[in-house]
PDB file of C-alpha atoms in Angstrom:
ATOM      1  CA  MET A 471      61.237  80.265  57.508  1.00 58.00           C
ATOM      2  CA  ASP A 472      62.791  77.090  58.919  1.00 66.00           C
ATOM      3  CA  GLU A 473      62.263  76.307  62.561  1.00 70.00           C
ATOM      4  CA  VAL A 474      65.395  76.169  64.658  1.00 67.00           C
ATOM      5  CA  ALA A 475      65.544  73.110  66.841  1.00 64.00           C
ATOM      6  CA  SER A 476      66.126  73.661  70.537  1.00 61.00           C
ATOM      7  CA  PRO A 477      69.339  72.172  71.832  1.00 62.00           C
ATOM      8  CA  ALA A 478      68.952  69.024  73.875  1.00 60.00           C
ATOM      9  CA  PRO A 479      69.138  69.494  77.633  1.00 61.00           C
ATOM     10  CA  PHE A 480      72.657  69.124  78.956  1.00 59.00           C
ATOM     11  CA  GLY A 481      71.696  65.918  80.736  1.00 54.00           C
ATOM     12  CA  ASP A 482      70.841  64.310  77.394  1.00 63.00           C
ATOM     13  CA  TRP A 483      74.419  64.816  76.167  1.00 68.00           C
ATOM     14  CA  ILE A 484      76.078  63.102  79.102  1.00 72.00           C
ATOM     15  CA  GLY A 485      74.744  60.769  81.744  1.00 72.00           C
ATOM     16  CA  SER A 486      73.028  62.182  84.802  1.00 80.00           C
ATOM     17  CA  SER A 487      75.818  60.998  87.092  1.00 84.00           C
ATOM     18  CA  GLU A 488      78.388  62.676  84.804  1.00 85.00           C
ATOM     19  CA  HIS A 489      76.256  65.815  84.724  1.00 83.00           C
ATOM     20  CA  ARG A 490      76.068  65.995  88.525  1.00 87.00           C
ATOM     21  CA  THR A 491      79.817  65.387  88.831  1.00 88.00           C
ATOM     22  CA  TRP A 492      80.628  67.981  86.187  1.00 87.00           C
ATOM     23  CA  ALA A 493      78.294  70.552  87.756  1.00 90.00           C
ATOM     24  CA  THR A 494      79.887  70.002  91.181  1.00 92.00           C
ATOM     25  CA  LEU A 495      83.413  70.215  89.793  1.00 92.00           C
ATOM     26  CA  TYR A 496      82.556  73.332  87.789  1.00 93.00           C
ATOM     27  CA  ARG A 497      81.038  75.049  90.839  1.00 95.00           C
ATOM     28  CA  THR A 498      84.088  74.151  92.900  1.00 94.00           C
ATOM     29  CA  VAL A 499      86.728  75.326  90.420  1.00 93.00           C
ATOM     30  CA  THR A 500      84.892  78.590  89.797  1.00 96.00           C
ATOM     31  CA  GLN A 501      83.781  79.429  93.345  1.00 97.00           C
ATOM     32  CA  LEU A 502      86.897  78.415  95.271  1.00 97.00           C
ATOM     33  CA  PRO A 503      89.241  80.954  93.630  1.00 96.00           C
ATOM     34  CA  VAL A 504      86.636  83.702  94.133  1.00 97.00           C
ATOM     35  CA  ALA A 505      86.307  82.844  97.834  1.00 98.00           C
ATOM     36  CA  LEU A 506      90.086  82.747  98.283  1.00 98.00           C
ATOM     37  CA  HIS A 507      90.497  86.032  96.398  1.00 97.00           C
ATOM     38  CA  ARG A 508      87.886  87.779  98.570  1.00 98.00           C
ATOM     39  CA  HIS A 509      89.452  86.453 101.741  1.00 98.00           C
ATOM     40  CA  LEU A 510      92.956  87.552 100.719  1.00 98.00           C
ATOM     41  CA  GLN A 511      91.630  90.964  99.694  1.00 97.00           C
ATOM     42  CA  ALA A 512      89.905  91.458 103.043  1.00 98.00           C
ATOM     43  CA  GLU A 513      92.669  90.035 105.224  1.00 97.00           C
ATOM     44  CA  ALA A 514      95.865  90.985 103.395  1.00 97.00           C
ATOM     45  CA  GLY A 515      94.904  93.700 100.908  1.00 97.00           C
ATOM     46  CA  MET A 516      95.953  91.609  97.916  1.00 97.00           C
ATOM     47  CA  GLY A 517      94.182  89.402  95.433  1.00 96.00           C
ATOM     48  CA  LEU A 518      94.705  85.730  94.677  1.00 97.00           C
ATOM     49  CA  LEU A 519      96.697  86.485  91.524  1.00 97.00           C
ATOM     50  CA  GLU A 520      99.071  88.785  93.421  1.00 97.00           C
ATOM     51  CA  TYR A 521      99.494  86.152  96.115  1.00 98.00           C
ATOM     52  CA  SER A 522     100.140  83.499  93.458  1.00 97.00           C
ATOM     53  CA  VAL A 523     102.852  85.676  91.904  1.00 98.00           C
ATOM     54  CA  LEU A 524     104.505  86.192  95.295  1.00 98.00           C
ATOM     55  CA  PHE A 525     104.231  82.449  96.002  1.00 97.00           C
ATOM     56  CA  CYS A 526     105.887  81.467  92.721  1.00 96.00           C
ATOM     57  CA  LEU A 527     108.667  84.007  93.111  1.00 97.00           C
ATOM     58  CA  ALA A 528     109.279  82.983  96.739  1.00 96.00           C
ATOM     59  CA  GLN A 529     109.516  79.304  95.737  1.00 95.00           C
ATOM     60  CA  SER A 530     111.738  79.834  92.688  1.00 93.00           C
ATOM     61  CA  ASP A 531     115.501  79.784  92.481  1.00 85.00           C
ATOM     62  CA  GLU A 532     116.957  83.199  93.262  1.00 87.00           C
ATOM     63  CA  ARG A 533     113.421  84.477  94.021  1.00 94.00           C
ATOM     64  CA  GLY A 534     112.786  85.320  90.381  1.00 95.00           C
ATOM     65  CA  LEU A 535     111.254  84.018  87.155  1.00 95.00           C
ATOM     66  CA  ARG A 536     110.980  85.085  83.533  1.00 94.00           C
ATOM     67  CA  LEU A 537     107.651  86.815  83.031  1.00 95.00           C
ATOM     68  CA  SER A 538     106.653  84.263  80.395  1.00 94.00           C
ATOM     69  CA  ASP A 539     107.279  81.372  82.825  1.00 94.00           C
ATOM     70  CA  LEU A 540     105.502  83.210  85.615  1.00 96.00           C
ATOM     71  CA  ALA A 541     102.480  83.818  83.367  1.00 95.00           C
ATOM     72  CA  THR A 542     102.296  80.101  82.658  1.00 93.00           C
ATOM     73  CA  GLU A 543     102.547  79.234  86.341  1.00 93.00           C
ATOM     74  CA  VAL A 544      99.800  81.590  87.478  1.00 95.00           C
ATOM     75  CA  GLN A 545      97.612  80.849  84.422  1.00 92.00           C
ATOM     76  CA  CYS A 546      97.509  84.463  83.327  1.00 92.00           C
ATOM     77  CA  GLU A 547      97.930  86.178  79.971  1.00 94.00           C
ATOM     78  CA  LEU A 548     101.348  87.796  79.669  1.00 93.00           C
ATOM     79  CA  SER A 549      99.866  91.261  79.029  1.00 94.00           C
ATOM     80  CA  ARG A 550      97.707  91.061  82.188  1.00 96.00           C
ATOM     81  CA  LEU A 551     100.665  89.814  84.198  1.00 97.00           C
ATOM     82  CA  SER A 552     102.853  92.615  82.865  1.00 96.00           C
ATOM     83  CA  HIS A 553     100.337  95.198  84.129  1.00 97.00           C
ATOM     84  CA  LEU A 554     100.156  93.457  87.501  1.00 97.00           C
ATOM     85  CA  ILE A 555     103.963  93.322  87.762  1.00 97.00           C
ATOM     86  CA  SER A 556     104.117  97.065  87.008  1.00 97.00           C
ATOM     87  CA  ARG A 557     101.723  97.756  89.885  1.00 97.00           C
ATOM     88  CA  MET A 558     103.565  95.364  92.194  1.00 98.00           C
ATOM     89  CA  GLU A 559     106.834  97.041  91.218  1.00 98.00           C
ATOM     90  CA  ARG A 560     105.387 100.464  92.127  1.00 97.00           C
ATOM     91  CA  ASP A 561     104.360  98.969  95.488  1.00 97.00           C
ATOM     92  CA  GLY A 562     107.914  97.715  96.045  1.00 98.00           C
ATOM     93  CA  LEU A 563     106.959  94.010  96.012  1.00 98.00           C
ATOM     94  CA  VAL A 564     108.943  93.012  92.919  1.00 98.00           C
ATOM     95  CA  GLU A 565     111.626  94.362  90.594  1.00 97.00           C
ATOM     96  CA  ARG A 566     112.016  93.820  86.869  1.00 95.00           C
ATOM     97  CA  ARG A 567     115.428  92.793  85.595  1.00 94.00           C
ATOM     98  CA  ARG A 568     116.793  91.695  82.234  1.00 92.00           C
ATOM     99  CA  ASP A 569     117.445  87.979  82.122  1.00 85.00           C
ATOM    100  CA  ALA A 570     121.204  87.366  82.322  1.00 85.00           C
ATOM    101  CA  LEU A 571     120.954  84.440  79.884  1.00 84.00           C
ATOM    102  CA  ASP A 572     118.611  86.110  77.388  1.00 85.00           C
ATOM    103  CA  ALA A 573     118.610  89.910  77.189  1.00 83.00           C
ATOM    104  CA  ARG A 574     115.283  89.788  75.323  1.00 86.00           C
ATOM    105  CA  ALA A 575     113.570  88.318  78.385  1.00 88.00           C
ATOM    106  CA  THR A 576     112.527  90.109  81.551  1.00 93.00           C
ATOM    107  CA  ARG A 577     112.479  88.544  84.993  1.00 94.00           C
ATOM    108  CA  ALA A 578     110.341  89.449  87.979  1.00 97.00           C
ATOM    109  CA  ILE A 579     112.388  89.383  91.177  1.00 97.00           C
ATOM    110  CA  LEU A 580     110.842  89.241  94.636  1.00 98.00           C
ATOM    111  CA  THR A 581     111.997  92.111  96.856  1.00 98.00           C
ATOM    112  CA  GLN A 582     112.386  91.848 100.615  1.00 97.00           C
ATOM    113  CA  ARG A 583     109.167  93.823 100.999  1.00 98.00           C
ATOM    114  CA  GLY A 584     107.421  91.356  98.678  1.00 98.00           C
ATOM    115  CA  ALA A 585     108.766  88.434 100.700  1.00 97.00           C
ATOM    116  CA  ASP A 586     107.568  90.108 103.906  1.00 98.00           C
ATOM    117  CA  GLU A 587     104.079  90.640 102.449  1.00 98.00           C
ATOM    118  CA  PHE A 588     103.965  87.018 101.289  1.00 98.00           C
ATOM    119  CA  VAL A 589     104.919  85.799 104.772  1.00 97.00           C
ATOM    120  CA  ARG A 590     102.355  88.137 106.355  1.00 97.00           C
ATOM    121  CA  ALA A 591      99.506  86.970 104.083  1.00 98.00           C
ATOM    122  CA  SER A 592     100.272  83.244 104.149  1.00 97.00           C
ATOM    123  CA  PRO A 593      98.960  82.106 107.566  1.00 97.00           C
ATOM    124  CA  GLY A 594      95.463  83.504 106.971  1.00 97.00           C
ATOM    125  CA  HIS A 595      95.391  82.288 103.379  1.00 98.00           C
ATOM    126  CA  LEU A 596      96.471  78.780 104.342  1.00 97.00           C
ATOM    127  CA  ALA A 597      93.910  78.721 107.164  1.00 97.00           C
ATOM    128  CA  GLU A 598      91.205  79.631 104.650  1.00 98.00           C
ATOM    129  CA  ILE A 599      92.374  76.871 102.282  1.00 97.00           C
ATOM    130  CA  ARG A 600      92.215  74.413 105.162  1.00 96.00           C
ATOM    131  CA  ARG A 601      88.731  75.629 106.111  1.00 97.00           C
ATOM    132  CA  LEU A 602      87.313  75.498 102.585  1.00 97.00           C
ATOM    133  CA  VAL A 603      89.087  72.439 101.165  1.00 95.00           C
ATOM    134  CA  PHE A 604      90.439  70.165 103.863  1.00 95.00           C
ATOM    135  CA  ALA A 605      88.206  70.621 106.922  1.00 96.00           C
ATOM    136  CA  PRO A 606      85.183  68.975 105.263  1.00 96.00           C
ATOM    137  CA  LEU A 607      87.298  65.878 104.426  1.00 96.00           C
ATOM    138  CA  ASP A 608      88.983  63.213 106.511  1.00 94.00           C
ATOM    139  CA  ASP A 609      92.599  62.163 105.853  1.00 89.00           C
ATOM    140  CA  GLY A 610      91.630  59.328 103.519  1.00 93.00           C
ATOM    141  CA  GLU A 611      89.462  61.681 101.510  1.00 96.00           C
ATOM    142  CA  HIS A 612      92.361  64.164 101.209  1.00 92.00           C
ATOM    143  CA  GLU A 613      94.447  61.444  99.613  1.00 93.00           C
ATOM    144  CA  GLU A 614      91.576  60.289  97.397  1.00 95.00           C
ATOM    145  CA  LEU A 615      90.906  63.845  96.235  1.00 93.00           C
ATOM    146  CA  GLU A 616      94.568  64.301  95.343  1.00 90.00           C
ATOM    147  CA  ARG A 617      94.630  60.981  93.491  1.00 91.00           C
ATOM    148  CA  LEU A 618      91.522  61.846  91.482  1.00 92.00           C
ATOM    149  CA  LEU A 619      92.677  65.365  90.665  1.00 89.00           C
ATOM    150  CA  ARG A 620      96.065  64.072  89.485  1.00 88.00           C
ATOM    151  CA  LYS A 621      94.290  61.532  87.325  1.00 88.00           C
ATOM    152  CA  ILE A 622      92.094  64.222  85.751  1.00 87.00           C
ATOM    153  CA  SER A 623      95.004  66.611  85.211  1.00 85.00           C
ATOM    154  CA  ASN A 624      97.212  63.780  83.882  1.00 77.00           C
ATOM    155  CA  ALA A 625      99.905  64.735  86.386  1.00 59.00           C
ATOM    156  CA  PRO A 626     101.456  67.691  84.544  1.00 60.00           C
ATOM    157  CA  ALA A 627     105.158  68.379  84.598  1.00 55.00           C
ATOM    158  CA  PRO A 628     106.515  69.730  87.884  1.00 56.00           C
ATOM    159  CA  SER A 629     105.987  73.412  88.477  1.00 62.00           C
ATOM    160  CA  VAL A 630     108.849  75.855  87.973  1.00 54.00           C
ATOM    161  CA  CYS A 631     107.752  77.392  91.263  1.00 65.00           C
ATOM    162  CA  SER A 632     109.195  74.386  93.073  1.00 53.00           C
ATOM    163  CA  ALA A 633     109.643  70.675  92.532  1.00 42.00           C
ATOM    164  CA  ASP A 634     106.166  69.677  93.712  1.00 50.00           C
ATOM    165  CA  ALA A 635     104.430  72.901  94.697  1.00 53.00           C
ATOM    166  CA  ALA A 636     101.196  73.996  93.150  1.00 51.00           C
ATOM    167  CA  THR A 637     100.217  77.627  92.942  1.00 47.00           C
ATOM    168  CA  PRO A 638      97.698  78.297  95.659  1.00 58.00           C
TER     169      PRO A 638
END
């Protein structure tokens, strides 16, 4: 039987500086959403995805979006989002409506209760973002971080949530 060669260590594939940077970025982009989700769950009784849905709907024209657009904005599969919207609808946070321009499409519309819950959850959530992301940095570093992240993401098209808003 032929021997199977062991894969080269990750550091052999990219430089050690690149490896350290990648490992740090990976840890950050995986741990930050978990920390924010846990905080929102404990403080507001909702998860990060629910908050993101409320955020996008609150920022959109007429407080509503097509489910397909909303799924893109919150980086969620349409089937998962549909289940979440059903639960949020039962809780009175959103309503489903047929799209007036395309009867095949469904829109999620933020209710007053949903808007109230968004407003209630936001101060604590934003304080946690400040604590985890901005407090360790000075003003110049904030700007540098934004510049580098835009460069990596190739400055995608503006969000449908709002002209320059990013889903928290």
